[in-house]
């Protein structure tokens, strides 16, 4: 499956792009809280001309363009049942929860692959080969992940709004960008972008996490005059800087092309959750609350960019 698109479609000096980066369970919640705080202060960034979603940010992209208001999405995070506590009246465990992935073990595994690579393309190929080696299931893991992702999204259909979801082809290591013209449903695109340690299956194809394409993937907003980047990991990268995958390099490229760019990072109000613990669902409520407060505090700055 090849994906052909023009990142500059609908672009222009007045066009606005919202870039939503990866960051695990904490990053998803922080971005939803941030967007809700901004909206509550009168700045609705969900009306962007382009929304780019990577990994956890791909879930946010589908959620904020799928119908529910930012306030509703924020309230839903705050209402989530804490991990380990059964839902009132539930007959059994919450089957929408993913299996627990240990942050440190994932980081150790992927850091070793990154350290062995010569460049970004080599890293993607090595990462793809490593995940394919781990893929011993009959497809049931992918079906389960599909159902988990589907339960998080408002629907399966792509919005009319321009949304780009990033991934990597596990077999070739080639970067992939899905949109509503790609021939797959939105759930599959998000499931591919959020895959971790094992590839996600779509037909005969296998896909990796979109963060291996290029960190925040802000470069996909090339040609858009105003770009807002939400980066849960504050632009940090585990890749060698000479590979050019880091956010600072992407922002420099955008500004050279004439874009005005603002980047927002979590502040202390979200807690110490943006590290190996970011995969833990227990981080979601404090991250969301911190994001909400931060959104209200940053509304004037973002409004100057957005309006």
Coordinates of C-alpha atoms in Angstrom, one line a residue:
X1 CA 0.0 0.0 0.0
X2 CA 1.6 3.3 -1.1
X3 CA 0.4 6.6 0.2
X4 CA 0.6 9.6 -2.0
X5 CA -0.4 13.1 -0.8
X6 CA 0.6 16.7 -1.0
X7 CA 1.5 18.2 2.3
X8 CA 0.9 21.6 0.9
X9 CA -2.7 21.0 -0.1
X10 CA -4.9 23.9 1.2
X11 CA -1.7 25.5 2.5
X12 CA -0.9 29.2 2.3
X13 CA 0.3 32.2 4.4
X14 CA -3.0 32.3 6.3
X15 CA -3.5 28.5 6.7
X16 CA -3.1 27.0 10.1
X17 CA -1.6 23.7 11.1
X18 CA -1.9 21.8 14.4
X19 CA 0.9 19.3 15.1
X20 CA 0.2 16.7 17.8
X21 CA 3.2 14.6 18.8
X22 CA 3.6 11.3 20.6
X23 CA 3.9 11.0 24.3
X24 CA 2.1 7.9 25.5
X25 CA -0.9 7.9 27.8
X26 CA 0.3 11.0 29.5
X27 CA 0.9 12.8 26.3
X28 CA -2.5 12.1 24.9
X29 CA -4.2 13.3 28.1
X30 CA -2.0 16.5 28.3
X31 CA -2.8 17.4 24.7
X32 CA -6.5 16.9 25.3
X33 CA -6.4 19.0 28.5
X34 CA -4.3 21.7 26.7
X35 CA -6.8 21.9 23.8
X36 CA -9.7 22.1 26.2
X37 CA -8.1 24.8 28.3
X38 CA -7.4 26.9 25.2
X39 CA -11.0 26.4 24.0
X40 CA -12.3 27.4 27.4
X41 CA -10.3 30.6 27.1
X42 CA -11.7 31.3 23.6
X43 CA -9.1 29.8 21.4
X44 CA -10.3 26.8 19.4
X45 CA -7.3 25.2 17.7
X46 CA -9.4 22.2 16.5
X47 CA -10.5 24.3 13.5
X48 CA -7.0 24.0 12.0
X49 CA -6.7 23.7 8.2
X50 CA -4.3 20.7 8.8
X51 CA -4.0 18.4 11.8
X52 CA -0.9 16.2 11.9
X53 CA -1.0 13.3 14.4
X54 CA 1.9 11.0 15.5
X55 CA 1.6 8.0 17.8
X56 CA -0.4 9.2 20.9
X57 CA -1.0 12.5 18.9
X58 CA -2.7 10.5 16.2
X59 CA -5.3 9.5 18.7
X60 CA -5.8 13.1 19.7
X61 CA -6.1 14.1 16.1
X62 CA -8.9 11.7 15.5
X63 CA -10.6 12.6 18.8
X64 CA -10.6 16.4 18.3
X65 CA -11.8 16.2 14.7
X66 CA -14.3 13.5 15.3
X67 CA -17.3 15.4 16.8
X68 CA -16.9 15.7 20.6
X69 CA -16.0 19.1 21.9
X70 CA -12.7 19.7 23.7
X71 CA -14.6 20.1 26.9
X72 CA -16.3 16.7 26.5
X73 CA -13.0 15.0 25.7
X74 CA -11.3 16.6 28.7
X75 CA -14.2 15.6 31.0
X76 CA -14.0 12.0 29.7
X77 CA -10.3 11.8 30.7
X78 CA -11.1 13.0 34.2
X79 CA -13.9 10.5 34.5
X80 CA -11.8 7.5 33.6
X81 CA -11.6 4.7 36.1
X82 CA -8.2 4.6 37.8
X83 CA -6.1 1.6 36.8
X84 CA -6.7 -1.5 38.9
X85 CA -10.1 -0.3 40.1
X86 CA -13.1 -2.1 38.4
X87 CA -15.8 0.0 36.9
X88 CA -19.0 0.2 39.1
X89 CA -21.2 -2.7 38.1
X90 CA -18.7 -4.1 35.6
X91 CA -19.0 -7.9 35.1
X92 CA -15.3 -8.3 34.6
X93 CA -12.1 -6.5 33.6
X94 CA -12.2 -3.5 31.2
X95 CA -11.3 -5.2 28.0
X96 CA -10.6 -1.9 26.2
X97 CA -7.4 -1.4 28.2
X98 CA -4.2 -2.4 26.4
X99 CA -1.8 -4.9 27.9
X100 CA 0.7 -3.1 30.1
X101 CA 3.9 -2.2 28.3
X102 CA 6.9 -1.5 30.5
X103 CA 8.3 1.9 29.7
X104 CA 11.9 1.1 30.7
X105 CA 11.9 -2.2 28.8
X106 CA 10.5 -0.5 25.7
X107 CA 13.1 2.2 25.9
X108 CA 16.0 -0.2 26.5
X109 CA 14.9 -2.4 23.5
X110 CA 14.5 0.6 21.1
X111 CA 17.5 2.5 22.3
X112 CA 19.7 -0.5 21.5
X113 CA 18.3 -0.6 17.9
X114 CA 18.8 3.2 17.5
X115 CA 22.4 2.9 18.8
X116 CA 23.2 0.2 16.2
X117 CA 21.9 2.2 13.2
X118 CA 24.1 4.3 10.8
X119 CA 21.4 6.8 10.0
X120 CA 17.6 7.4 10.1
X121 CA 16.8 5.2 7.2
X122 CA 18.9 2.4 8.6
X123 CA 17.3 2.8 12.0
X124 CA 13.8 2.4 10.4
X125 CA 14.8 -0.7 8.6
X126 CA 16.4 -2.2 11.7
X127 CA 13.4 -1.3 13.8
X128 CA 11.1 -2.8 11.3
X129 CA 13.1 -6.1 11.2
X130 CA 13.1 -6.2 15.0
X131 CA 9.4 -5.8 15.3
X132 CA 8.7 -8.4 12.6
X133 CA 10.8 -10.8 14.6
X134 CA 8.6 -10.2 17.6
X135 CA 5.4 -10.7 15.6
X136 CA 4.5 -14.3 16.4
X137 CA 0.7 -13.9 16.5
X138 CA -1.9 -15.1 14.0
X139 CA -3.2 -11.6 13.7
X140 CA -5.2 -11.7 16.9
X141 CA -2.9 -9.1 18.5
X142 CA -3.6 -6.6 15.7
X143 CA -7.4 -7.3 16.0
X144 CA -7.3 -6.7 19.7
X145 CA -5.3 -3.5 19.2
X146 CA -7.8 -2.4 16.6
X147 CA -10.6 -2.9 19.0
X148 CA -8.8 -1.0 21.8
X149 CA -8.1 2.0 19.5
X150 CA -11.7 1.9 18.1
X151 CA -13.1 2.2 21.6
X152 CA -11.1 5.4 22.1
X153 CA -12.2 7.2 18.9
X154 CA -15.5 8.9 18.2
X155 CA -15.9 6.9 14.9
X156 CA -14.2 5.1 12.1
X157 CA -14.6 7.6 9.4
X158 CA -12.0 10.2 8.4
X159 CA -13.2 13.8 8.9
X160 CA -13.5 16.2 6.0
X161 CA -10.9 18.3 7.7
X162 CA -7.4 17.5 6.5
X163 CA -5.8 15.0 8.9
X164 CA -2.4 13.3 8.3
X165 CA -1.5 10.3 10.4
X166 CA 2.1 9.1 10.3
X167 CA 3.6 5.5 10.4
X168 CA 6.5 3.5 9.0
X169 CA 6.4 0.5 6.7
X170 CA 7.9 -2.3 8.9
X171 CA 9.0 -4.3 5.9
X172 CA 10.8 -1.6 4.0
X173 CA 11.5 1.0 6.6
X174 CA 9.9 3.7 4.4
X175 CA 8.0 6.5 6.0
X176 CA 4.2 6.4 5.5
X177 CA 1.6 9.1 5.8
X178 CA -2.1 8.2 5.9
X179 CA -5.0 10.5 5.0
X180 CA -8.6 10.0 4.1
X181 CA -7.6 9.2 0.5
X182 CA -5.4 6.2 1.6
X183 CA -8.0 3.6 1.3
X184 CA -8.0 2.5 5.0
X185 CA -10.2 3.5 7.8
X186 CA -9.2 6.0 10.5
X187 CA -9.0 3.3 13.2
X188 CA -6.4 1.3 11.3
X189 CA -4.3 4.5 10.6
X190 CA -4.3 5.4 14.3
X191 CA -3.6 1.8 15.3
X192 CA -0.6 1.7 13.0
X193 CA 0.8 5.0 14.2
X194 CA 0.5 3.9 17.9
X195 CA 2.0 0.4 17.5
X196 CA 4.8 -0.4 19.9
X197 CA 7.3 -3.3 19.7
X198 CA 5.2 -5.3 17.3
X199 CA 4.0 -4.1 13.9
X200 CA 0.3 -3.4 13.2
X201 CA -1.2 -5.4 10.4
X202 CA -3.4 -3.9 7.6
X203 CA -4.1 -6.6 5.1
X204 CA -0.7 -8.0 4.1
X205 CA 1.2 -4.8 5.2
X206 CA 2.9 -4.2 8.5
X207 CA 3.4 -0.8 10.1
X208 CA 5.4 0.8 12.9
X209 CA 4.9 3.7 15.2
X210 CA 4.8 7.1 13.4
X211 CA 7.4 8.6 15.8
X212 CA 10.1 6.7 13.8
X213 CA 9.2 8.7 10.7
X214 CA 10.5 11.9 12.3
X215 CA 9.8 12.7 15.9
X216 CA 6.9 15.3 15.9
X217 CA 6.6 15.2 12.1
X218 CA 6.1 19.0 12.1
X219 CA 7.7 19.0 8.6
X220 CA 4.4 17.8 7.2
X221 CA 3.0 21.3 7.9
X222 CA 5.4 22.8 5.3
X223 CA 3.7 25.6 3.4
X224 CA 1.2 26.5 6.2
X225 CA 1.7 30.0 7.4
X226 CA 0.9 29.4 11.1
X227 CA 1.9 26.2 12.9
X228 CA 1.2 25.2 16.5
X229 CA 3.2 22.2 17.7
X230 CA 2.2 20.3 20.9
X231 CA 5.2 18.2 22.1
X232 CA 4.7 16.2 25.3
X233 CA 8.4 15.3 25.4
X234 CA 9.4 19.0 25.0
X235 CA 11.2 18.5 21.7
X236 CA 13.6 16.0 23.1
X237 CA 14.8 13.2 20.9
X238 CA 16.6 9.8 21.4
X239 CA 18.0 10.0 17.9
X240 CA 21.5 11.5 17.0
X241 CA 21.0 15.1 16.2
X242 CA 22.9 14.7 12.9
X243 CA 20.0 12.6 11.6
X244 CA 17.8 15.7 11.6
X245 CA 14.8 14.0 13.2
X246 CA 14.6 16.4 16.1
X247 CA 11.9 19.1 16.5
X248 CA 14.4 22.0 16.5
X249 CA 15.5 21.0 13.0
X250 CA 11.9 20.7 11.8
X251 CA 11.0 24.1 13.2
X252 CA 14.0 25.7 11.6
X253 CA 13.0 24.2 8.2
X254 CA 9.4 25.5 8.6
X255 CA 10.6 29.0 9.5
X256 CA 13.0 29.1 6.6
X257 CA 10.0 28.3 4.4
X258 CA 8.1 31.3 5.8
X259 CA 6.0 29.6 8.5
X260 CA 5.4 31.2 11.9
X261 CA 5.8 28.4 14.5
X262 CA 5.0 28.2 18.2
X263 CA 5.8 25.1 20.2
X264 CA 4.1 24.2 23.5
X265 CA 5.7 21.9 26.1
X266 CA 4.3 20.6 29.4
X267 CA 5.0 22.7 32.5
X268 CA 5.4 21.6 36.1
X269 CA 1.6 21.6 36.5
X270 CA 1.3 18.3 34.6
X271 CA 3.6 16.5 37.1
X272 CA 6.7 14.4 36.5
X273 CA 5.0 12.1 34.0
X274 CA 6.8 12.7 30.7
X275 CA 9.5 10.0 31.0
X276 CA 9.3 6.2 31.0
X277 CA 6.2 6.5 33.1
X278 CA 4.3 8.2 30.2
X279 CA 2.9 4.9 29.1
X280 CA 1.2 4.4 32.5
X281 CA -2.6 5.2 32.4
X282 CA -2.3 6.5 36.0
X283 CA -0.5 9.6 34.6
X284 CA -3.5 10.6 32.5
X285 CA -5.6 12.7 35.0
X286 CA -2.8 14.8 36.4
X287 CA -1.4 15.3 32.9
X288 CA -4.8 16.4 31.6
X289 CA -5.4 18.8 34.5
X290 CA -1.9 20.3 34.0
X291 CA -2.6 20.7 30.3
X292 CA -5.9 22.4 30.9
X293 CA -4.4 24.9 33.3
X294 CA -1.6 25.5 30.9
X295 CA -4.0 26.0 28.0
X296 CA -5.8 28.7 29.8
X297 CA -2.6 30.4 30.8
X298 CA -1.2 30.3 27.2
X299 CA -4.4 31.4 25.5
X300 CA -3.2 34.9 24.7
X301 CA 0.0 33.7 23.2
X302 CA -1.7 31.1 21.1
X303 CA -4.5 33.5 20.0
X304 CA -1.8 35.8 18.6
X305 CA -0.6 33.0 16.4
X306 CA -4.0 31.5 15.6
X307 CA -6.2 34.6 15.0

